C-alpha cells in the first residue's frame, strides 16, 4: 500500500511514501487474531474447557502459579536438568568434533560411530536408559546429553573441514606452528558453524526435556504436566507448554547474542 503526501508549502511536488504493516507490528497481527478467536471460542462454548482452556484462564493460572512459587520451583528443576545435560553433551561434541576434524586418524575412529549415533533417535533409548540408570535423574540427563552431542559435533567438524586453505597457506608463510594455525585460523573460521550447532543443540535439549520429564518425575515442568493431565487441567498444561516455548526462545536468543558479539568481524549481506 502507498500513501500520497502533498507538499503544503506550495512547491506543487507530491511525495510517495511506502506504508507497511511491518512498521506497525504486523508480525503480531496473526497471533493476536488467533488468541482473540480462541478466547471467543472458549467463551461461546465452541471450545470446551476440558478440551482447551481459554487464554484468560491460562493467564490467571500462570499468575497463581507464579505467586504461589509452584512454577518457579519446578522450573528451576527443569533448568538444572537441561544445564547438566547440555554441559555433558556440548563438551563431548566439542572434543569429538576437534578429534575428527583435526586428524585423519581421529576421523576414521570417531565419525563412523557418530554417524551410527545419528541414525538412532535419542528418545528411542528411553527404555534402555531406564534399565541401565533406573528412574531417577540420571536417565533424564543422559537423554539430553545424548541428543545434543551430534549437532555440536557435526557442525564443528564441518566448520573445521571447510576452512579456506588459502588462510592456512598464509599462516604457514608467516611461520605459525600447527597449534598456532589451529588457534588463530582454524577455530575462528569454524566458529560460525559451531554456533549454528549450539543453537540446534539447545532446541534439541528442550524437545528431549519434554519427554525425559515424563519418566517418573517428582518435580519439574513434566511433573506439572502429568499431574494436570490426570486432573484434566488444560490451563496448567498450556502454561507449561508456554514455559517450554519461552525456554527455547531464550536459549536461541542467548546464542544469537553471543554470535553477534563473537562474529562482529563477519560481513553481513542483510541490510539493517
PDB file of C-alpha atoms in Angstrom:
ATOM      1  CA  UNK A   1       0.000   0.000   0.000  1.00  0.00           C
ATOM      2  CA  UNK A   2       1.286   3.503  -0.799  1.00  0.00           C
ATOM      3  CA  UNK A   3       0.349   6.858   0.694  1.00  0.00           C
ATOM      4  CA  UNK A   4       0.499  10.140  -1.307  1.00  0.00           C
ATOM      5  CA  UNK A   5       1.978  13.016   0.654  1.00  0.00           C
ATOM      6  CA  UNK A   6       1.104  16.521  -0.680  1.00  0.00           C
ATOM      7  CA  UNK A   7       3.540  19.355  -0.042  1.00  0.00           C
ATOM      8  CA  UNK A   8       1.513  22.091   1.703  1.00  0.00           C
ATOM      9  CA  UNK A   9       4.261  24.676   1.278  1.00  0.00           C
ATOM     10  CA  UNK A  10       3.202  25.325  -2.317  1.00  0.00           C
ATOM     11  CA  UNK A  11       6.011  23.604  -4.138  1.00  0.00           C
ATOM     12  CA  UNK A  12       3.490  21.528  -6.004  1.00  0.00           C
ATOM     13  CA  UNK A  13       5.508  18.336  -5.528  1.00  0.00           C
ATOM     14  CA  UNK A  14       3.875  15.213  -4.377  1.00  0.00           C
ATOM     15  CA  UNK A  15       5.856  12.644  -2.407  1.00  0.00           C
ATOM     16  CA  UNK A  16       5.125   8.953  -2.266  1.00  0.00           C
ATOM     17  CA  UNK A  17       5.932   7.056   0.897  1.00  0.00           C
ATOM     18  CA  UNK A  18       5.501   3.371   1.375  1.00  0.00           C
ATOM     19  CA  UNK A  19       3.229   2.022   4.068  1.00  0.00           C
ATOM     20  CA  UNK A  20       3.813  -1.400   5.508  1.00  0.00           C
ATOM     21  CA  UNK A  21       2.097  -3.330   8.248  1.00  0.00           C
ATOM     22  CA  UNK A  22       5.508  -4.492   9.440  1.00  0.00           C
ATOM     23  CA  UNK A  23       6.163  -0.946  10.709  1.00  0.00           C
ATOM     24  CA  UNK A  24       3.144  -1.180  12.955  1.00  0.00           C
ATOM     25  CA  UNK A  25       3.727  -4.619  14.462  1.00  0.00           C
ATOM     26  CA  UNK A  26       2.371  -6.587  11.531  1.00  0.00           C
ATOM     27  CA  UNK A  27       4.145  -9.746  12.693  1.00  0.00           C
ATOM     28  CA  UNK A  28       1.974  -9.734  15.827  1.00  0.00           C
ATOM     29  CA  UNK A  29      -1.289  -9.387  13.936  1.00  0.00           C
ATOM     30  CA  UNK A  30      -1.980 -13.050  13.210  1.00  0.00           C
ATOM     31  CA  UNK A  31      -1.053 -14.294  16.740  1.00  0.00           C
ATOM     32  CA  UNK A  32      -3.314 -11.663  18.308  1.00  0.00           C
ATOM     33  CA  UNK A  33      -6.179 -12.596  15.984  1.00  0.00           C
ATOM     34  CA  UNK A  34      -5.656 -16.273  16.848  1.00  0.00           C
ATOM     35  CA  UNK A  35      -5.801 -15.506  20.585  1.00  0.00           C
ATOM     36  CA  UNK A  36      -8.983 -13.477  20.130  1.00  0.00           C
ATOM     37  CA  UNK A  37     -10.654 -16.276  18.170  1.00  0.00           C
ATOM     38  CA  UNK A  38      -9.509 -18.756  20.806  1.00  0.00           C
ATOM     39  CA  UNK A  39     -10.989 -16.608  23.594  1.00  0.00           C
ATOM     40  CA  UNK A  40     -14.258 -16.132  21.714  1.00  0.00           C
ATOM     41  CA  UNK A  41     -14.498 -19.838  21.004  1.00  0.00           C
ATOM     42  CA  UNK A  42     -13.977 -20.669  24.679  1.00  0.00           C
ATOM     43  CA  UNK A  43     -16.459 -18.087  25.953  1.00  0.00           C
ATOM     44  CA  UNK A  44     -19.111 -19.142  23.440  1.00  0.00           C
ATOM     45  CA  UNK A  45     -18.739 -22.803  24.361  1.00  0.00           C
ATOM     46  CA  UNK A  46     -17.412 -23.926  20.975  1.00  0.00           C
ATOM     47  CA  UNK A  47     -14.182 -24.957  22.701  1.00  0.00           C
ATOM     48  CA  UNK A  48     -14.958 -26.880  25.928  1.00  0.00           C
ATOM     49  CA  UNK A  49     -12.764 -26.074  28.930  1.00  0.00           C
ATOM     50  CA  UNK A  50     -11.820 -29.742  29.278  1.00  0.00           C
ATOM     51  CA  UNK A  51     -10.509 -29.645  25.717  1.00  0.00           C
ATOM     52  CA  UNK A  52      -8.623 -26.352  25.887  1.00  0.00           C
ATOM     53  CA  UNK A  53      -8.771 -23.605  28.494  1.00  0.00           C
ATOM     54  CA  UNK A  54      -9.344 -20.014  27.392  1.00  0.00           C
ATOM     55  CA  UNK A  55      -6.354 -17.634  27.151  1.00  0.00           C
ATOM     56  CA  UNK A  56      -7.764 -15.570  30.035  1.00  0.00           C
ATOM     57  CA  UNK A  57      -7.916 -18.696  32.210  1.00  0.00           C
ATOM     58  CA  UNK A  58      -4.371 -19.624  31.211  1.00  0.00           C
ATOM     59  CA  UNK A  59      -3.088 -16.169  32.191  1.00  0.00           C
ATOM     60  CA  UNK A  60      -4.910 -16.372  35.530  1.00  0.00           C
ATOM     61  CA  UNK A  61      -3.417 -19.794  36.222  1.00  0.00           C
ATOM     62  CA  UNK A  62       0.036 -18.518  35.266  1.00  0.00           C
ATOM     63  CA  UNK A  63      -0.212 -15.679  37.775  1.00  0.00           C
ATOM     64  CA  UNK A  64      -1.419 -18.046  40.504  1.00  0.00           C
ATOM     65  CA  UNK A  65       1.458 -20.470  39.890  1.00  0.00           C
ATOM     66  CA  UNK A  66       3.977 -17.630  39.905  1.00  0.00           C
ATOM     67  CA  UNK A  67       2.677 -16.097  43.127  1.00  0.00           C
ATOM     68  CA  UNK A  68       2.491 -19.462  44.912  1.00  0.00           C
ATOM     69  CA  UNK A  69       6.041 -20.341  43.859  1.00  0.00           C
ATOM     70  CA  UNK A  70       4.920 -23.592  42.263  1.00  0.00           C
ATOM     71  CA  UNK A  71       6.076 -22.672  38.769  1.00  0.00           C
ATOM     72  CA  UNK A  72       9.466 -21.113  39.692  1.00  0.00           C
ATOM     73  CA  UNK A  73      10.480 -24.063  41.882  1.00  0.00           C
ATOM     74  CA  UNK A  74       9.641 -26.648  39.213  1.00  0.00           C
ATOM     75  CA  UNK A  75      11.191 -24.506  36.512  1.00  0.00           C
ATOM     76  CA  UNK A  76      14.491 -24.491  38.402  1.00  0.00           C
ATOM     77  CA  UNK A  77      14.450 -28.293  38.494  1.00  0.00           C
ATOM     78  CA  UNK A  78      13.889 -28.499  34.731  1.00  0.00           C
ATOM     79  CA  UNK A  79      16.532 -25.844  34.099  1.00  0.00           C
ATOM     80  CA  UNK A  80      19.073 -27.799  36.161  1.00  0.00           C
ATOM     81  CA  UNK A  81      18.405 -30.948  34.124  1.00  0.00           C
ATOM     82  CA  UNK A  82      18.872 -29.090  30.846  1.00  0.00           C
ATOM     83  CA  UNK A  83      22.010 -27.335  32.073  1.00  0.00           C
ATOM     84  CA  UNK A  84      23.747 -30.537  33.196  1.00  0.00           C
ATOM     85  CA  UNK A  85      22.707 -32.459  30.082  1.00  0.00           C
ATOM     86  CA  UNK A  86      23.866 -29.638  27.805  1.00  0.00           C
ATOM     87  CA  UNK A  87      27.171 -29.318  29.636  1.00  0.00           C
ATOM     88  CA  UNK A  88      27.901 -33.001  29.085  1.00  0.00           C
ATOM     89  CA  UNK A  89      26.586 -33.140  25.519  1.00  0.00           C
ATOM     90  CA  UNK A  90      28.301 -29.964  24.319  1.00  0.00           C
ATOM     91  CA  UNK A  91      31.597 -30.937  25.956  1.00  0.00           C
ATOM     92  CA  UNK A  92      31.571 -34.348  24.286  1.00  0.00           C
ATOM     93  CA  UNK A  93      30.565 -32.799  20.966  1.00  0.00           C
ATOM     94  CA  UNK A  94      33.428 -30.307  21.120  1.00  0.00           C
ATOM     95  CA  UNK A  95      36.004 -32.966  21.963  1.00  0.00           C
ATOM     96  CA  UNK A  96      34.823 -35.407  19.305  1.00  0.00           C
ATOM     97  CA  UNK A  97      34.487 -32.645  16.694  1.00  0.00           C
ATOM     98  CA  UNK A  98      38.041 -31.475  17.301  1.00  0.00           C
ATOM     99  CA  UNK A  99      39.429 -35.001  17.215  1.00  0.00           C
ATOM    100  CA  UNK A 100      37.655 -35.903  13.972  1.00  0.00           C
ATOM    101  CA  UNK A 101      38.141 -32.525  12.315  1.00  0.00           C
ATOM    102  CA  UNK A 102      41.837 -32.057  13.006  1.00  0.00           C
ATOM    103  CA  UNK A 103      43.068 -35.588  12.412  1.00  0.00           C
ATOM    104  CA  UNK A 104      42.513 -38.157   9.669  1.00  0.00           C
ATOM    105  CA  UNK A 105      43.003 -40.973  12.182  1.00  0.00           C
ATOM    106  CA  UNK A 106      40.535 -39.268  14.523  1.00  0.00           C
ATOM    107  CA  UNK A 107      38.006 -39.015  11.710  1.00  0.00           C
ATOM    108  CA  UNK A 108      38.304 -42.738  10.969  1.00  0.00           C
ATOM    109  CA  UNK A 109      37.859 -43.558  14.640  1.00  0.00           C
ATOM    110  CA  UNK A 110      35.094 -41.110  15.576  1.00  0.00           C
ATOM    111  CA  UNK A 111      32.991 -40.262  12.521  1.00  0.00           C
ATOM    112  CA  UNK A 112      31.627 -43.774  11.795  1.00  0.00           C
ATOM    113  CA  UNK A 113      30.419 -44.072  15.396  1.00  0.00           C
ATOM    114  CA  UNK A 114      28.835 -40.640  15.278  1.00  0.00           C
ATOM    115  CA  UNK A 115      27.055 -41.451  12.021  1.00  0.00           C
ATOM    116  CA  UNK A 116      25.666 -44.588  13.669  1.00  0.00           C
ATOM    117  CA  UNK A 117      24.553 -42.447  16.608  1.00  0.00           C
ATOM    118  CA  UNK A 118      22.868 -40.021  14.176  1.00  0.00           C
ATOM    119  CA  UNK A 119      20.513 -42.745  12.952  1.00  0.00           C
ATOM    120  CA  UNK A 120      19.415 -43.655  16.494  1.00  0.00           C
ATOM    121  CA  UNK A 121      16.751 -41.269  17.840  1.00  0.00           C
ATOM    122  CA  UNK A 122      17.589 -40.145  21.355  1.00  0.00           C
ATOM    123  CA  UNK A 123      14.045 -40.777  22.573  1.00  0.00           C
ATOM    124  CA  UNK A 124      14.200 -44.380  21.331  1.00  0.00           C
ATOM    125  CA  UNK A 125      16.811 -45.045  24.009  1.00  0.00           C
ATOM    126  CA  UNK A 126      14.448 -44.120  26.837  1.00  0.00           C
ATOM    127  CA  UNK A 127      13.562 -47.740  27.795  1.00  0.00           C
ATOM    128  CA  UNK A 128      17.205 -48.801  27.653  1.00  0.00           C
ATOM    129  CA  UNK A 129      18.362 -45.868  29.768  1.00  0.00           C
ATOM    130  CA  UNK A 130      15.703 -46.696  32.357  1.00  0.00           C
ATOM    131  CA  UNK A 131      17.058 -50.259  32.523  1.00  0.00           C
ATOM    132  CA  UNK A 132      20.624 -49.002  32.842  1.00  0.00           C
ATOM    133  CA  UNK A 133      20.187 -45.988  35.122  1.00  0.00           C
ATOM    134  CA  UNK A 134      16.845 -46.526  36.843  1.00  0.00           C
ATOM    135  CA  UNK A 135      14.101 -43.891  37.033  1.00  0.00           C
ATOM    136  CA  UNK A 136      15.966 -41.118  38.843  1.00  0.00           C
ATOM    137  CA  UNK A 137      17.670 -38.052  37.428  1.00  0.00           C
ATOM    138  CA  UNK A 138      20.402 -39.921  35.551  1.00  0.00           C
ATOM    139  CA  UNK A 139      18.341 -41.158  32.573  1.00  0.00           C
ATOM    140  CA  UNK A 140      16.804 -37.695  32.101  1.00  0.00           C
ATOM    141  CA  UNK A 141      20.210 -36.002  31.980  1.00  0.00           C
ATOM    142  CA  UNK A 142      21.656 -38.820  29.845  1.00  0.00           C
ATOM    143  CA  UNK A 143      18.904 -38.440  27.230  1.00  0.00           C
ATOM    144  CA  UNK A 144      19.527 -34.694  26.947  1.00  0.00           C
ATOM    145  CA  UNK A 145      23.289 -35.237  26.672  1.00  0.00           C
ATOM    146  CA  UNK A 146      22.860 -37.968  24.057  1.00  0.00           C
ATOM    147  CA  UNK A 147      20.552 -35.790  21.978  1.00  0.00           C
ATOM    148  CA  UNK A 148      22.824 -32.732  21.987  1.00  0.00           C
ATOM    149  CA  UNK A 149      26.168 -34.368  21.155  1.00  0.00           C
ATOM    150  CA  UNK A 150      25.668 -34.814  17.424  1.00  0.00           C
ATOM    151  CA  UNK A 151      24.595 -31.254  16.412  1.00  0.00           C
ATOM    152  CA  UNK A 152      27.673 -29.800  18.087  1.00  0.00           C
ATOM    153  CA  UNK A 153      29.976 -32.492  16.697  1.00  0.00           C
ATOM    154  CA  UNK A 154      28.715 -32.318  13.105  1.00  0.00           C
ATOM    155  CA  UNK A 155      28.785 -28.529  12.820  1.00  0.00           C
ATOM    156  CA  UNK A 156      32.214 -28.201  14.406  1.00  0.00           C
ATOM    157  CA  UNK A 157      33.591 -31.000  12.247  1.00  0.00           C
ATOM    158  CA  UNK A 158      32.107 -29.423   9.117  1.00  0.00           C
ATOM    159  CA  UNK A 159      33.385 -25.988  10.085  1.00  0.00           C
ATOM    160  CA  UNK A 160      36.937 -27.256  10.588  1.00  0.00           C
ATOM    161  CA  UNK A 161      36.968 -29.125   7.289  1.00  0.00           C
ATOM    162  CA  UNK A 162      35.574 -26.067   5.465  1.00  0.00           C
ATOM    163  CA  UNK A 163      38.422 -23.730   6.441  1.00  0.00           C
ATOM    164  CA  UNK A 164      39.830 -21.853   3.445  1.00  0.00           C
ATOM    165  CA  UNK A 165      43.145 -23.467   2.535  1.00  0.00           C
ATOM    166  CA  UNK A 166      44.481 -20.100   1.428  1.00  0.00           C
ATOM    167  CA  UNK A 167      44.235 -18.904   5.016  1.00  0.00           C
ATOM    168  CA  UNK A 168      46.282 -21.888   6.178  1.00  0.00           C
ATOM    169  CA  UNK A 169      48.855 -21.256   3.478  1.00  0.00           C
ATOM    170  CA  UNK A 170      49.114 -17.648   4.601  1.00  0.00           C
ATOM    171  CA  UNK A 171      49.530 -18.753   8.215  1.00  0.00           C
ATOM    172  CA  UNK A 172      52.317 -21.138   7.195  1.00  0.00           C
ATOM    173  CA  UNK A 173      54.052 -18.389   5.258  1.00  0.00           C
ATOM    174  CA  UNK A 174      54.110 -16.293   8.433  1.00  0.00           C
ATOM    175  CA  UNK A 175      55.781 -19.164  10.265  1.00  0.00           C
ATOM    176  CA  UNK A 176      52.901 -20.167  12.524  1.00  0.00           C
ATOM    177  CA  UNK A 177      53.187 -23.593  14.091  1.00  0.00           C
ATOM    178  CA  UNK A 178      50.497 -26.278  13.775  1.00  0.00           C
ATOM    179  CA  UNK A 179      48.847 -25.340  17.076  1.00  0.00           C
ATOM    180  CA  UNK A 180      49.077 -21.622  16.275  1.00  0.00           C
ATOM    181  CA  UNK A 181      47.337 -22.292  12.957  1.00  0.00           C
ATOM    182  CA  UNK A 182      44.576 -24.145  14.782  1.00  0.00           C
ATOM    183  CA  UNK A 183      44.139 -21.401  17.377  1.00  0.00           C
ATOM    184  CA  UNK A 184      44.382 -18.353  15.116  1.00  0.00           C
ATOM    185  CA  UNK A 185      42.920 -19.675  11.849  1.00  0.00           C
ATOM    186  CA  UNK A 186      41.033 -22.961  12.106  1.00  0.00           C
ATOM    187  CA  UNK A 187      38.961 -22.348  15.237  1.00  0.00           C
ATOM    188  CA  UNK A 188      37.907 -18.766  14.356  1.00  0.00           C
ATOM    189  CA  UNK A 189      36.903 -19.950  10.874  1.00  0.00           C
ATOM    190  CA  UNK A 190      34.881 -22.835  12.339  1.00  0.00           C
ATOM    191  CA  UNK A 191      33.190 -20.652  14.981  1.00  0.00           C
ATOM    192  CA  UNK A 192      30.142 -19.690  12.826  1.00  0.00           C
ATOM    193  CA  UNK A 193      29.367 -23.362  12.171  1.00  0.00           C
ATOM    194  CA  UNK A 194      29.865 -24.215  15.843  1.00  0.00           C
ATOM    195  CA  UNK A 195      27.375 -21.544  16.918  1.00  0.00           C
ATOM    196  CA  UNK A 196      24.807 -22.955  14.497  1.00  0.00           C
ATOM    197  CA  UNK A 197      25.355 -26.341  16.112  1.00  0.00           C
ATOM    198  CA  UNK A 198      24.873 -24.819  19.563  1.00  0.00           C
ATOM    199  CA  UNK A 199      21.557 -23.261  18.526  1.00  0.00           C
ATOM    200  CA  UNK A 200      20.342 -26.581  17.215  1.00  0.00           C
ATOM    201  CA  UNK A 201      21.606 -28.432  20.299  1.00  0.00           C
ATOM    202  CA  UNK A 202      19.696 -26.073  22.600  1.00  0.00           C
ATOM    203  CA  UNK A 203      16.453 -26.646  20.709  1.00  0.00           C
ATOM    204  CA  UNK A 204      17.008 -30.413  20.808  1.00  0.00           C
ATOM    205  CA  UNK A 205      17.637 -30.221  24.557  1.00  0.00           C
ATOM    206  CA  UNK A 206      14.251 -28.582  25.137  1.00  0.00           C
ATOM    207  CA  UNK A 207      12.483 -31.189  22.985  1.00  0.00           C
ATOM    208  CA  UNK A 208      14.176 -34.084  24.770  1.00  0.00           C
ATOM    209  CA  UNK A 209      13.420 -32.496  28.153  1.00  0.00           C
ATOM    210  CA  UNK A 210       9.687 -32.626  27.413  1.00  0.00           C
ATOM    211  CA  UNK A 211       9.840 -36.406  27.039  1.00  0.00           C
ATOM    212  CA  UNK A 212      12.549 -37.052  29.638  1.00  0.00           C
ATOM    213  CA  UNK A 213      10.468 -35.424  32.358  1.00  0.00           C
ATOM    214  CA  UNK A 214       7.713 -37.934  31.753  1.00  0.00           C
ATOM    215  CA  UNK A 215       9.951 -40.590  33.348  1.00  0.00           C
ATOM    216  CA  UNK A 216       8.630 -40.806  36.902  1.00  0.00           C
ATOM    217  CA  UNK A 217       9.443 -37.175  37.643  1.00  0.00           C
ATOM    218  CA  UNK A 218       8.672 -35.834  41.129  1.00  0.00           C
ATOM    219  CA  UNK A 219       9.397 -32.225  40.146  1.00  0.00           C
ATOM    220  CA  UNK A 220       9.818 -30.153  37.023  1.00  0.00           C
ATOM    221  CA  UNK A 221       7.597 -28.958  34.216  1.00  0.00           C
ATOM    222  CA  UNK A 222       6.931 -32.527  33.076  1.00  0.00           C
ATOM    223  CA  UNK A 223       5.736 -33.386  36.575  1.00  0.00           C
ATOM    224  CA  UNK A 224       3.279 -30.484  36.456  1.00  0.00           C
ATOM    225  CA  UNK A 225       2.012 -31.611  33.056  1.00  0.00           C
ATOM    226  CA  UNK A 226       1.482 -35.189  34.250  1.00  0.00           C
ATOM    227  CA  UNK A 227      -0.498 -34.040  37.280  1.00  0.00           C
ATOM    228  CA  UNK A 228      -2.518 -31.608  35.170  1.00  0.00           C
ATOM    229  CA  UNK A 229      -3.338 -34.374  32.698  1.00  0.00           C
ATOM    230  CA  UNK A 230      -4.685 -36.591  35.483  1.00  0.00           C
ATOM    231  CA  UNK A 231      -6.995 -33.797  36.684  1.00  0.00           C
ATOM    232  CA  UNK A 232      -7.905 -32.519  33.200  1.00  0.00           C
ATOM    233  CA  UNK A 233      -6.310 -29.130  33.935  1.00  0.00           C
ATOM    234  CA  UNK A 234      -5.647 -27.950  30.402  1.00  0.00           C
ATOM    235  CA  UNK A 235      -4.823 -24.471  31.709  1.00  0.00           C
ATOM    236  CA  UNK A 236      -1.780 -25.795  33.594  1.00  0.00           C
ATOM    237  CA  UNK A 237      -0.720 -27.856  30.581  1.00  0.00           C
ATOM    238  CA  UNK A 238      -0.823 -24.775  28.346  1.00  0.00           C
ATOM    239  CA  UNK A 239       1.138 -22.760  30.944  1.00  0.00           C
ATOM    240  CA  UNK A 240       3.890 -25.392  30.980  1.00  0.00           C
ATOM    241  CA  UNK A 241       3.958 -25.527  27.186  1.00  0.00           C
ATOM    242  CA  UNK A 242       4.342 -21.755  27.143  1.00  0.00           C
ATOM    243  CA  UNK A 243       7.294 -22.045  29.523  1.00  0.00           C
ATOM    244  CA  UNK A 244       8.905 -24.685  27.290  1.00  0.00           C
ATOM    245  CA  UNK A 245       8.499 -22.316  24.334  1.00  0.00           C
ATOM    246  CA  UNK A 246       9.977 -19.402  26.276  1.00  0.00           C
ATOM    247  CA  UNK A 247      12.941 -21.555  27.298  1.00  0.00           C
ATOM    248  CA  UNK A 248      13.562 -22.404  23.648  1.00  0.00           C
ATOM    249  CA  UNK A 249      13.310 -18.774  22.533  1.00  0.00           C
ATOM    250  CA  UNK A 250      15.522 -17.639  25.393  1.00  0.00           C
ATOM    251  CA  UNK A 251      18.190 -20.200  24.569  1.00  0.00           C
ATOM    252  CA  UNK A 252      18.150 -19.186  20.911  1.00  0.00           C
ATOM    253  CA  UNK A 253      18.390 -15.500  21.864  1.00  0.00           C
ATOM    254  CA  UNK A 254      21.390 -16.245  24.073  1.00  0.00           C
ATOM    255  CA  UNK A 255      23.322 -17.950  21.280  1.00  0.00           C
ATOM    256  CA  UNK A 256      22.363 -15.230  18.783  1.00  0.00           C
ATOM    257  CA  UNK A 257      23.680 -12.611  21.216  1.00  0.00           C
ATOM    258  CA  UNK A 258      26.962 -14.473  21.584  1.00  0.00           C
ATOM    259  CA  UNK A 259      27.092 -14.857  17.814  1.00  0.00           C
ATOM    260  CA  UNK A 260      26.582 -11.131  17.254  1.00  0.00           C
ATOM    261  CA  UNK A 261      29.486 -10.298  19.566  1.00  0.00           C
ATOM    262  CA  UNK A 262      31.847 -13.120  18.646  1.00  0.00           C
ATOM    263  CA  UNK A 263      31.361 -12.739  14.893  1.00  0.00           C
ATOM    264  CA  UNK A 264      31.352  -8.954  14.697  1.00  0.00           C
ATOM    265  CA  UNK A 265      34.145  -9.242  12.118  1.00  0.00           C
ATOM    266  CA  UNK A 266      31.951 -11.225   9.707  1.00  0.00           C
ATOM    267  CA  UNK A 267      30.399  -9.144   6.884  1.00  0.00           C
ATOM    268  CA  UNK A 268      26.618  -9.282   6.567  1.00  0.00           C
ATOM    269  CA  UNK A 269      24.662  -9.467   3.333  1.00  0.00           C
ATOM    270  CA  UNK A 270      21.450  -8.429   5.088  1.00  0.00           C
ATOM    271  CA  UNK A 271      20.784  -4.694   5.233  1.00  0.00           C
ATOM    272  CA  UNK A 272      19.976  -3.240   8.621  1.00  0.00           C
TER     273      UNK A 272
END
